[in-house]
mmCIF file with all atom_site columns, C-alpha atoms in Angstrom:
data_model
loop_
_atom_site.group_PDB
_atom_site.id
_atom_site.type_symbol
_atom_site.label_atom_id
_atom_site.label_alt_id
_atom_site.label_comp_id
_atom_site.label_asym_id
_atom_site.label_entity_id
_atom_site.label_seq_id
_atom_site.pdbx_PDB_ins_code
_atom_site.Cartn_x
_atom_site.Cartn_y
_atom_site.Cartn_z
_atom_site.occupancy
_atom_site.B_iso_or_equiv
_atom_site.pdbx_formal_charge
_atom_site.auth_seq_id
_atom_site.auth_comp_id
_atom_site.auth_asym_id
_atom_site.auth_atom_id
_atom_site.pdbx_PDB_model_num
ATOM 1   C CA . UNK A 1 1   ? -35.301 1.468   66.372  1.00 69.00 ? 1   UNK A CA 1
ATOM 2   C CA . UNK A 1 2   ? -31.658 1.448   67.318  1.00 70.00 ? 2   UNK A CA 1
ATOM 3   C CA . UNK A 1 3   ? -31.090 -1.154  64.679  1.00 75.00 ? 3   UNK A CA 1
ATOM 4   C CA . UNK A 1 4   ? -32.727 0.984   61.982  1.00 76.00 ? 4   UNK A CA 1
ATOM 5   C CA . UNK A 1 5   ? -30.596 3.926   63.040  1.00 74.00 ? 5   UNK A CA 1
ATOM 6   C CA . UNK A 1 6   ? -27.420 1.816   62.711  1.00 74.00 ? 6   UNK A CA 1
ATOM 7   C CA . UNK A 1 7   ? -28.459 0.628   59.243  1.00 79.00 ? 7   UNK A CA 1
ATOM 8   C CA . UNK A 1 8   ? -29.242 4.194   58.120  1.00 80.00 ? 8   UNK A CA 1
ATOM 9   C CA . UNK A 1 9   ? -25.925 5.385   59.556  1.00 74.00 ? 9   UNK A CA 1
ATOM 10  C CA . UNK A 1 10  ? -24.002 2.596   57.729  1.00 73.00 ? 10  UNK A CA 1
ATOM 11  C CA . UNK A 1 11  ? -25.765 3.400   54.453  1.00 73.00 ? 11  UNK A CA 1
ATOM 12  C CA . UNK A 1 12  ? -24.935 7.111   54.849  1.00 69.00 ? 12  UNK A CA 1
ATOM 13  C CA . UNK A 1 13  ? -21.289 6.402   55.687  1.00 72.00 ? 13  UNK A CA 1
ATOM 14  C CA . UNK A 1 14  ? -21.007 4.008   52.738  1.00 71.00 ? 14  UNK A CA 1
ATOM 15  C CA . UNK A 1 15  ? -22.611 6.508   50.365  1.00 66.00 ? 15  UNK A CA 1
ATOM 16  C CA . UNK A 1 16  ? -20.436 9.369   51.561  1.00 64.00 ? 16  UNK A CA 1
ATOM 17  C CA . UNK A 1 17  ? -17.218 7.359   51.447  1.00 66.00 ? 17  UNK A CA 1
ATOM 18  C CA . UNK A 1 18  ? -17.666 6.548   47.719  1.00 63.00 ? 18  UNK A CA 1
ATOM 19  C CA . UNK A 1 19  ? -16.393 9.140   45.343  1.00 66.00 ? 19  UNK A CA 1
ATOM 20  C CA . UNK A 1 20  ? -16.159 9.272   41.593  1.00 70.00 ? 20  UNK A CA 1
ATOM 21  C CA . UNK A 1 21  ? -12.892 8.124   40.058  1.00 72.00 ? 21  UNK A CA 1
ATOM 22  C CA . UNK A 1 22  ? -10.508 10.893  39.152  1.00 76.00 ? 22  UNK A CA 1
ATOM 23  C CA . UNK A 1 23  ? -8.346  10.830  36.065  1.00 75.00 ? 23  UNK A CA 1
ATOM 24  C CA . UNK A 1 24  ? -4.662  10.519  36.758  1.00 76.00 ? 24  UNK A CA 1
ATOM 25  C CA . UNK A 1 25  ? -2.223  12.896  35.146  1.00 75.00 ? 25  UNK A CA 1
ATOM 26  C CA . UNK A 1 26  ? 0.067   11.254  32.581  1.00 71.00 ? 26  UNK A CA 1
ATOM 27  C CA . UNK A 1 27  ? 3.663   10.714  33.580  1.00 72.00 ? 27  UNK A CA 1
ATOM 28  C CA . UNK A 1 28  ? 4.874   12.148  30.274  1.00 69.00 ? 28  UNK A CA 1
ATOM 29  C CA . UNK A 1 29  ? 3.093   14.388  27.830  1.00 62.00 ? 29  UNK A CA 1
ATOM 30  C CA . UNK A 1 30  ? 3.483   13.770  24.097  1.00 65.00 ? 30  UNK A CA 1
ATOM 31  C CA . UNK A 1 31  ? 3.149   16.844  21.974  1.00 67.00 ? 31  UNK A CA 1
ATOM 32  C CA . UNK A 1 32  ? 2.740   14.939  18.694  1.00 70.00 ? 32  UNK A CA 1
ATOM 33  C CA . UNK A 1 33  ? 6.039   16.306  17.431  1.00 78.00 ? 33  UNK A CA 1
ATOM 34  C CA . UNK A 1 34  ? 7.206   12.832  16.343  1.00 80.00 ? 34  UNK A CA 1
ATOM 35  C CA . UNK A 1 35  ? 4.140   12.417  14.141  1.00 85.00 ? 35  UNK A CA 1
ATOM 36  C CA . UNK A 1 36  ? 4.549   15.913  12.702  1.00 86.00 ? 36  UNK A CA 1
ATOM 37  C CA . UNK A 1 37  ? 8.228   15.267  11.937  1.00 88.00 ? 37  UNK A CA 1
ATOM 38  C CA . UNK A 1 38  ? 7.363   11.936  10.317  1.00 86.00 ? 38  UNK A CA 1
ATOM 39  C CA . UNK A 1 39  ? 4.727   13.578  8.128   1.00 89.00 ? 39  UNK A CA 1
ATOM 40  C CA . UNK A 1 40  ? 7.211   16.262  7.064   1.00 90.00 ? 40  UNK A CA 1
ATOM 41  C CA . UNK A 1 41  ? 9.854   13.598  6.233   1.00 91.00 ? 41  UNK A CA 1
ATOM 42  C CA . UNK A 1 42  ? 7.373   11.566  4.192   1.00 91.00 ? 42  UNK A CA 1
ATOM 43  C CA . UNK A 1 43  ? 6.186   14.631  2.252   1.00 92.00 ? 43  UNK A CA 1
ATOM 44  C CA . UNK A 1 44  ? 9.777   15.599  1.451   1.00 94.00 ? 44  UNK A CA 1
ATOM 45  C CA . UNK A 1 45  ? 10.572  12.017  0.365   1.00 93.00 ? 45  UNK A CA 1
ATOM 46  C CA . UNK A 1 46  ? 7.496   11.902  -1.876  1.00 93.00 ? 46  UNK A CA 1
ATOM 47  C CA . UNK A 1 47  ? 8.373   15.238  -3.500  1.00 95.00 ? 47  UNK A CA 1
ATOM 48  C CA . UNK A 1 48  ? 11.944  14.065  -4.138  1.00 96.00 ? 48  UNK A CA 1
ATOM 49  C CA . UNK A 1 49  ? 10.768  10.765  -5.655  1.00 95.00 ? 49  UNK A CA 1
ATOM 50  C CA . UNK A 1 50  ? 8.130   12.538  -7.766  1.00 95.00 ? 50  UNK A CA 1
ATOM 51  C CA . UNK A 1 51  ? 10.765  14.869  -9.207  1.00 96.00 ? 51  UNK A CA 1
ATOM 52  C CA . UNK A 1 52  ? 13.019  11.957  -10.204 1.00 96.00 ? 52  UNK A CA 1
ATOM 53  C CA . UNK A 1 53  ? 10.061  10.088  -11.711 1.00 96.00 ? 53  UNK A CA 1
ATOM 54  C CA . UNK A 1 54  ? 8.957   13.194  -13.642 1.00 96.00 ? 54  UNK A CA 1
ATOM 55  C CA . UNK A 1 55  ? 12.473  13.429  -15.099 1.00 96.00 ? 55  UNK A CA 1
ATOM 56  C CA . UNK A 1 56  ? 12.326  9.766   -16.185 1.00 96.00 ? 56  UNK A CA 1
ATOM 57  C CA . UNK A 1 57  ? 8.947   10.299  -17.844 1.00 96.00 ? 57  UNK A CA 1
ATOM 58  C CA . UNK A 1 58  ? 10.155  13.469  -19.590 1.00 96.00 ? 58  UNK A CA 1
ATOM 59  C CA . UNK A 1 59  ? 13.163  11.564  -20.962 1.00 95.00 ? 59  UNK A CA 1
ATOM 60  C CA . UNK A 1 60  ? 10.833  8.987   -22.577 1.00 95.00 ? 60  UNK A CA 1
ATOM 61  C CA . UNK A 1 61  ? 8.367   11.016  -24.679 1.00 94.00 ? 61  UNK A CA 1
ATOM 62  C CA . UNK A 1 62  ? 7.759   7.974   -26.934 1.00 95.00 ? 62  UNK A CA 1
ATOM 63  C CA . UNK A 1 63  ? 5.981   6.250   -24.032 1.00 95.00 ? 63  UNK A CA 1
ATOM 64  C CA . UNK A 1 64  ? 2.535   7.607   -23.326 1.00 94.00 ? 64  UNK A CA 1
ATOM 65  C CA . UNK A 1 65  ? 2.728   7.616   -19.517 1.00 97.00 ? 65  UNK A CA 1
ATOM 66  C CA . UNK A 1 66  ? -0.540  8.027   -17.661 1.00 96.00 ? 66  UNK A CA 1
ATOM 67  C CA . UNK A 1 67  ? -1.012  9.051   -14.063 1.00 95.00 ? 67  UNK A CA 1
ATOM 68  C CA . UNK A 1 68  ? -3.200  6.706   -12.065 1.00 95.00 ? 68  UNK A CA 1
ATOM 69  C CA . UNK A 1 69  ? -5.569  7.940   -9.414  1.00 93.00 ? 69  UNK A CA 1
ATOM 70  C CA . UNK A 1 70  ? -3.677  5.712   -6.987  1.00 94.00 ? 70  UNK A CA 1
ATOM 71  C CA . UNK A 1 71  ? -0.375  7.571   -7.027  1.00 94.00 ? 71  UNK A CA 1
ATOM 72  C CA . UNK A 1 72  ? 1.743   5.837   -9.665  1.00 97.00 ? 72  UNK A CA 1
ATOM 73  C CA . UNK A 1 73  ? 2.510   6.182   -13.389 1.00 97.00 ? 73  UNK A CA 1
ATOM 74  C CA . UNK A 1 74  ? 2.179   3.658   -16.194 1.00 98.00 ? 74  UNK A CA 1
ATOM 75  C CA . UNK A 1 75  ? 2.052   3.066   -19.928 1.00 97.00 ? 75  UNK A CA 1
ATOM 76  C CA . UNK A 1 76  ? 1.043   0.088   -22.016 1.00 97.00 ? 76  UNK A CA 1
ATOM 77  C CA . UNK A 1 77  ? 3.812   -1.678  -23.943 1.00 96.00 ? 77  UNK A CA 1
ATOM 78  C CA . UNK A 1 78  ? 1.116   -3.898  -25.464 1.00 95.00 ? 78  UNK A CA 1
ATOM 79  C CA . UNK A 1 79  ? -2.476  -2.733  -25.191 1.00 93.00 ? 79  UNK A CA 1
ATOM 80  C CA . UNK A 1 80  ? -5.609  -4.757  -25.915 1.00 92.00 ? 80  UNK A CA 1
ATOM 81  C CA . UNK A 1 81  ? -8.361  -2.583  -27.351 1.00 87.00 ? 81  UNK A CA 1
ATOM 82  C CA . UNK A 1 82  ? -11.125 -5.160  -26.926 1.00 83.00 ? 82  UNK A CA 1
ATOM 83  C CA . UNK A 1 83  ? -13.642 -3.611  -24.541 1.00 80.00 ? 83  UNK A CA 1
ATOM 84  C CA . UNK A 1 84  ? -15.376 -6.960  -24.041 1.00 80.00 ? 84  UNK A CA 1
ATOM 85  C CA . UNK A 1 85  ? -12.379 -8.367  -22.162 1.00 86.00 ? 85  UNK A CA 1
ATOM 86  C CA . UNK A 1 86  ? -12.713 -7.806  -18.413 1.00 88.00 ? 86  UNK A CA 1
ATOM 87  C CA . UNK A 1 87  ? -10.294 -6.199  -16.017 1.00 92.00 ? 87  UNK A CA 1
ATOM 88  C CA . UNK A 1 88  ? -9.936  -8.149  -12.777 1.00 95.00 ? 88  UNK A CA 1
ATOM 89  C CA . UNK A 1 89  ? -12.199 -7.521  -9.806  1.00 94.00 ? 89  UNK A CA 1
ATOM 90  C CA . UNK A 1 90  ? -12.306 -8.938  -6.278  1.00 95.00 ? 90  UNK A CA 1
ATOM 91  C CA . UNK A 1 91  ? -11.714 -12.691 -6.211  1.00 94.00 ? 91  UNK A CA 1
ATOM 92  C CA . UNK A 1 92  ? -10.764 -13.090 -9.898  1.00 95.00 ? 92  UNK A CA 1
ATOM 93  C CA . UNK A 1 93  ? -7.713  -15.259 -10.558 1.00 97.00 ? 93  UNK A CA 1
ATOM 94  C CA . UNK A 1 94  ? -5.019  -13.367 -12.484 1.00 97.00 ? 94  UNK A CA 1
ATOM 95  C CA . UNK A 1 95  ? -2.085  -15.195 -14.043 1.00 98.00 ? 95  UNK A CA 1
ATOM 96  C CA . UNK A 1 96  ? 0.792   -12.777 -14.647 1.00 97.00 ? 96  UNK A CA 1
ATOM 97  C CA . UNK A 1 97  ? 4.505   -12.221 -14.368 1.00 97.00 ? 97  UNK A CA 1
ATOM 98  C CA . UNK A 1 98  ? 6.589   -9.153  -13.702 1.00 97.00 ? 98  UNK A CA 1
ATOM 99  C CA . UNK A 1 99  ? 10.081  -7.882  -13.128 1.00 97.00 ? 99  UNK A CA 1
ATOM 100 C CA . UNK A 1 100 ? 11.359  -5.244  -10.728 1.00 97.00 ? 100 UNK A CA 1
ATOM 101 C CA . UNK A 1 101 ? 13.974  -2.605  -11.620 1.00 97.00 ? 101 UNK A CA 1
ATOM 102 C CA . UNK A 1 102 ? 15.341  0.413   -9.833  1.00 96.00 ? 102 UNK A CA 1
ATOM 103 C CA . UNK A 1 103 ? 14.820  3.868   -11.353 1.00 95.00 ? 103 UNK A CA 1
ATOM 104 C CA . UNK A 1 104 ? 18.110  3.546   -13.252 1.00 94.00 ? 104 UNK A CA 1
ATOM 105 C CA . UNK A 1 105 ? 16.695  0.518   -15.079 1.00 93.00 ? 105 UNK A CA 1
ATOM 106 C CA . UNK A 1 106 ? 18.924  -2.033  -13.343 1.00 95.00 ? 106 UNK A CA 1
ATOM 107 C CA . UNK A 1 107 ? 17.204  -5.337  -12.609 1.00 96.00 ? 107 UNK A CA 1
ATOM 108 C CA . UNK A 1 108 ? 16.458  -6.132  -8.990  1.00 96.00 ? 108 UNK A CA 1
ATOM 109 C CA . UNK A 1 109 ? 14.295  -9.185  -9.741  1.00 96.00 ? 109 UNK A CA 1
ATOM 110 C CA . UNK A 1 110 ? 13.852  -10.699 -13.204 1.00 96.00 ? 110 UNK A CA 1
ATOM 111 C CA . UNK A 1 111 ? 10.713  -12.386 -14.510 1.00 96.00 ? 111 UNK A CA 1
ATOM 112 C CA . UNK A 1 112 ? 12.576  -15.706 -14.332 1.00 95.00 ? 112 UNK A CA 1
ATOM 113 C CA . UNK A 1 113 ? 13.349  -15.164 -10.630 1.00 95.00 ? 113 UNK A CA 1
ATOM 114 C CA . UNK A 1 114 ? 9.786   -14.170 -9.763  1.00 95.00 ? 114 UNK A CA 1
ATOM 115 C CA . UNK A 1 115 ? 8.186   -16.832 -12.005 1.00 95.00 ? 115 UNK A CA 1
ATOM 116 C CA . UNK A 1 116 ? 4.577   -16.743 -13.192 1.00 96.00 ? 116 UNK A CA 1
ATOM 117 C CA . UNK A 1 117 ? 2.151   -15.726 -10.459 1.00 95.00 ? 117 UNK A CA 1
ATOM 118 C CA . UNK A 1 118 ? -1.430  -16.865 -9.842  1.00 96.00 ? 118 UNK A CA 1
ATOM 119 C CA . UNK A 1 119 ? -3.054  -14.160 -7.780  1.00 96.00 ? 119 UNK A CA 1
ATOM 120 C CA . UNK A 1 120 ? -6.579  -14.085 -6.337  1.00 95.00 ? 120 UNK A CA 1
ATOM 121 C CA . UNK A 1 121 ? -7.397  -10.389 -6.686  1.00 95.00 ? 121 UNK A CA 1
ATOM 122 C CA . UNK A 1 122 ? -7.427  -8.591  -3.322  1.00 94.00 ? 122 UNK A CA 1
ATOM 123 C CA . UNK A 1 123 ? -7.322  -11.882 -1.414  1.00 92.00 ? 123 UNK A CA 1
ATOM 124 C CA . UNK A 1 124 ? -3.570  -12.479 -1.254  1.00 91.00 ? 124 UNK A CA 1
ATOM 125 C CA . UNK A 1 125 ? -0.518  -10.452 -0.287  1.00 92.00 ? 125 UNK A CA 1
ATOM 126 C CA . UNK A 1 126 ? 0.897   -8.242  -3.010  1.00 93.00 ? 126 UNK A CA 1
ATOM 127 C CA . UNK A 1 127 ? 2.367   -4.777  -2.674  1.00 94.00 ? 127 UNK A CA 1
ATOM 128 C CA . UNK A 1 128 ? -0.290  -2.099  -3.107  1.00 94.00 ? 128 UNK A CA 1
ATOM 129 C CA . UNK A 1 129 ? 0.956   -0.525  -6.335  1.00 96.00 ? 129 UNK A CA 1
ATOM 130 C CA . UNK A 1 130 ? 1.045   -3.822  -8.230  1.00 97.00 ? 130 UNK A CA 1
ATOM 131 C CA . UNK A 1 131 ? -2.341  -4.846  -6.836  1.00 96.00 ? 131 UNK A CA 1
ATOM 132 C CA . UNK A 1 132 ? -3.868  -1.564  -8.068  1.00 97.00 ? 132 UNK A CA 1
ATOM 133 C CA . UNK A 1 133 ? -1.972  -1.745  -11.378 1.00 97.00 ? 133 UNK A CA 1
ATOM 134 C CA . UNK A 1 134 ? -3.332  -5.207  -12.183 1.00 97.00 ? 134 UNK A CA 1
ATOM 135 C CA . UNK A 1 135 ? -6.862  -3.802  -11.902 1.00 96.00 ? 135 UNK A CA 1
ATOM 136 C CA . UNK A 1 136 ? -6.100  -1.564  -14.907 1.00 96.00 ? 136 UNK A CA 1
ATOM 137 C CA . UNK A 1 137 ? -5.058  -4.433  -17.181 1.00 96.00 ? 137 UNK A CA 1
ATOM 138 C CA . UNK A 1 138 ? -6.747  -6.973  -19.444 1.00 95.00 ? 138 UNK A CA 1
ATOM 139 C CA . UNK A 1 139 ? -5.514  -10.414 -20.471 1.00 95.00 ? 139 UNK A CA 1
ATOM 140 C CA . UNK A 1 140 ? -2.796  -10.129 -23.101 1.00 96.00 ? 140 UNK A CA 1
ATOM 141 C CA . UNK A 1 141 ? -1.576  -6.697  -22.030 1.00 97.00 ? 141 UNK A CA 1
ATOM 142 C CA . UNK A 1 142 ? 1.924   -5.689  -20.998 1.00 97.00 ? 142 UNK A CA 1
ATOM 143 C CA . UNK A 1 143 ? 2.375   -2.507  -18.996 1.00 98.00 ? 143 UNK A CA 1
ATOM 144 C CA . UNK A 1 144 ? 5.263   -0.687  -17.371 1.00 98.00 ? 144 UNK A CA 1
ATOM 145 C CA . UNK A 1 145 ? 4.601   0.897   -13.990 1.00 98.00 ? 145 UNK A CA 1
ATOM 146 C CA . UNK A 1 146 ? 6.657   3.374   -11.986 1.00 98.00 ? 146 UNK A CA 1
ATOM 147 C CA . UNK A 1 147 ? 5.829   3.093   -8.305  1.00 97.00 ? 147 UNK A CA 1
ATOM 148 C CA . UNK A 1 148 ? 6.990   5.600   -5.675  1.00 97.00 ? 148 UNK A CA 1
ATOM 149 C CA . UNK A 1 149 ? 8.289   3.873   -2.557  1.00 95.00 ? 149 UNK A CA 1
ATOM 150 C CA . UNK A 1 150 ? 5.036   4.119   -0.589  1.00 94.00 ? 150 UNK A CA 1
ATOM 151 C CA . UNK A 1 151 ? 3.232   2.228   -3.399  1.00 96.00 ? 151 UNK A CA 1
ATOM 152 C CA . UNK A 1 152 ? 6.057   -0.307  -3.653  1.00 95.00 ? 152 UNK A CA 1
ATOM 153 C CA . UNK A 1 153 ? 7.711   -1.860  -0.600  1.00 94.00 ? 153 UNK A CA 1
ATOM 154 C CA . UNK A 1 154 ? 7.729   1.272   1.558   1.00 91.00 ? 154 UNK A CA 1
ATOM 155 C CA . UNK A 1 155 ? 9.762   1.795   4.683   1.00 87.00 ? 155 UNK A CA 1
ATOM 156 C CA . UNK A 1 156 ? 10.643  -1.859  5.275   1.00 90.00 ? 156 UNK A CA 1
ATOM 157 C CA . UNK A 1 157 ? 11.572  -2.854  1.737   1.00 89.00 ? 157 UNK A CA 1
ATOM 158 C CA . UNK A 1 158 ? 11.198  -6.526  0.898   1.00 92.00 ? 158 UNK A CA 1
ATOM 159 C CA . UNK A 1 159 ? 13.781  -7.492  3.531   1.00 87.00 ? 159 UNK A CA 1
ATOM 160 C CA . UNK A 1 160 ? 15.928  -8.981  0.758   1.00 91.00 ? 160 UNK A CA 1
ATOM 161 C CA . UNK A 1 161 ? 17.079  -7.006  -2.301  1.00 93.00 ? 161 UNK A CA 1
ATOM 162 C CA . UNK A 1 162 ? 14.874  -3.912  -2.002  1.00 94.00 ? 162 UNK A CA 1
ATOM 163 C CA . UNK A 1 163 ? 15.883  -1.484  0.706   1.00 91.00 ? 163 UNK A CA 1
ATOM 164 C CA . UNK A 1 164 ? 14.080  1.238   2.614   1.00 92.00 ? 164 UNK A CA 1
ATOM 165 C CA . UNK A 1 165 ? 12.012  3.747   0.622   1.00 94.00 ? 165 UNK A CA 1
ATOM 166 C CA . UNK A 1 166 ? 13.064  2.592   -2.851  1.00 95.00 ? 166 UNK A CA 1
ATOM 167 C CA . UNK A 1 167 ? 10.845  3.568   -5.812  1.00 97.00 ? 167 UNK A CA 1
ATOM 168 C CA . UNK A 1 168 ? 10.691  0.860   -8.483  1.00 97.00 ? 168 UNK A CA 1
ATOM 169 C CA . UNK A 1 169 ? 9.776   0.171   -12.105 1.00 97.00 ? 169 UNK A CA 1
ATOM 170 C CA . UNK A 1 170 ? 7.842   -2.996  -12.938 1.00 98.00 ? 170 UNK A CA 1
ATOM 171 C CA . UNK A 1 171 ? 7.015   -4.457  -16.325 1.00 98.00 ? 171 UNK A CA 1
ATOM 172 C CA . UNK A 1 172 ? 3.898   -6.596  -15.900 1.00 98.00 ? 172 UNK A CA 1
ATOM 173 C CA . UNK A 1 173 ? 2.442   -9.129  -18.372 1.00 97.00 ? 173 UNK A CA 1
ATOM 174 C CA . UNK A 1 174 ? -1.084  -10.438 -17.757 1.00 97.00 ? 174 UNK A CA 1
ATOM 175 C CA . UNK A 1 175 ? -1.659  -13.842 -19.349 1.00 97.00 ? 175 UNK A CA 1
ATOM 176 C CA . UNK A 1 176 ? -5.192  -14.614 -18.242 1.00 96.00 ? 176 UNK A CA 1
ATOM 177 C CA . UNK A 1 177 ? -8.013  -13.461 -15.990 1.00 95.00 ? 177 UNK A CA 1
ATOM 178 C CA . UNK A 1 178 ? -10.422 -16.097 -14.694 1.00 94.00 ? 178 UNK A CA 1
ATOM 179 C CA . UNK A 1 179 ? -13.513 -14.463 -13.291 1.00 91.00 ? 179 UNK A CA 1
ATOM 180 C CA . UNK A 1 180 ? -14.822 -15.562 -9.934  1.00 83.00 ? 180 UNK A CA 1
ATOM 181 C CA . UNK A 1 181 ? -17.994 -17.594 -10.288 1.00 76.00 ? 181 UNK A CA 1
#
């Protein structure tokens, strides 16, 4: 009986000594002000870039610029009107070349420097604006794209010739599209 009483007493002491874990207070409290400031900076940058791009488009009324749903502008230098030719989809192999210019029209990279590219659609690295722009094109087309910085190389640039937050103009020629089997 004494033994049972000791066991019951140990179980009660063990049960009473356990308590639920309590959350610790953070050492520092973040108010989210950094994020809010970053959002405000990015909105201001986008508005500034959009204004400059709108001025470029207005100065070239002969080019029928279109606004993409992905946040960039483009027109076709050479357009193929054959609806039976496909535009690239996931996994298709696209052979193309392009150049990169700043908004003043000065070359950053020429087509000769960048050479012809073979790109497996959405399966290789390519900056987002060009990747989305290629999806609008058919084989044989040449298009000029104006990309705001967030659709081009963004905050980091290309770590070579393109700096931080630089909008660019690209002339892209698609030679062939080989559909994924």
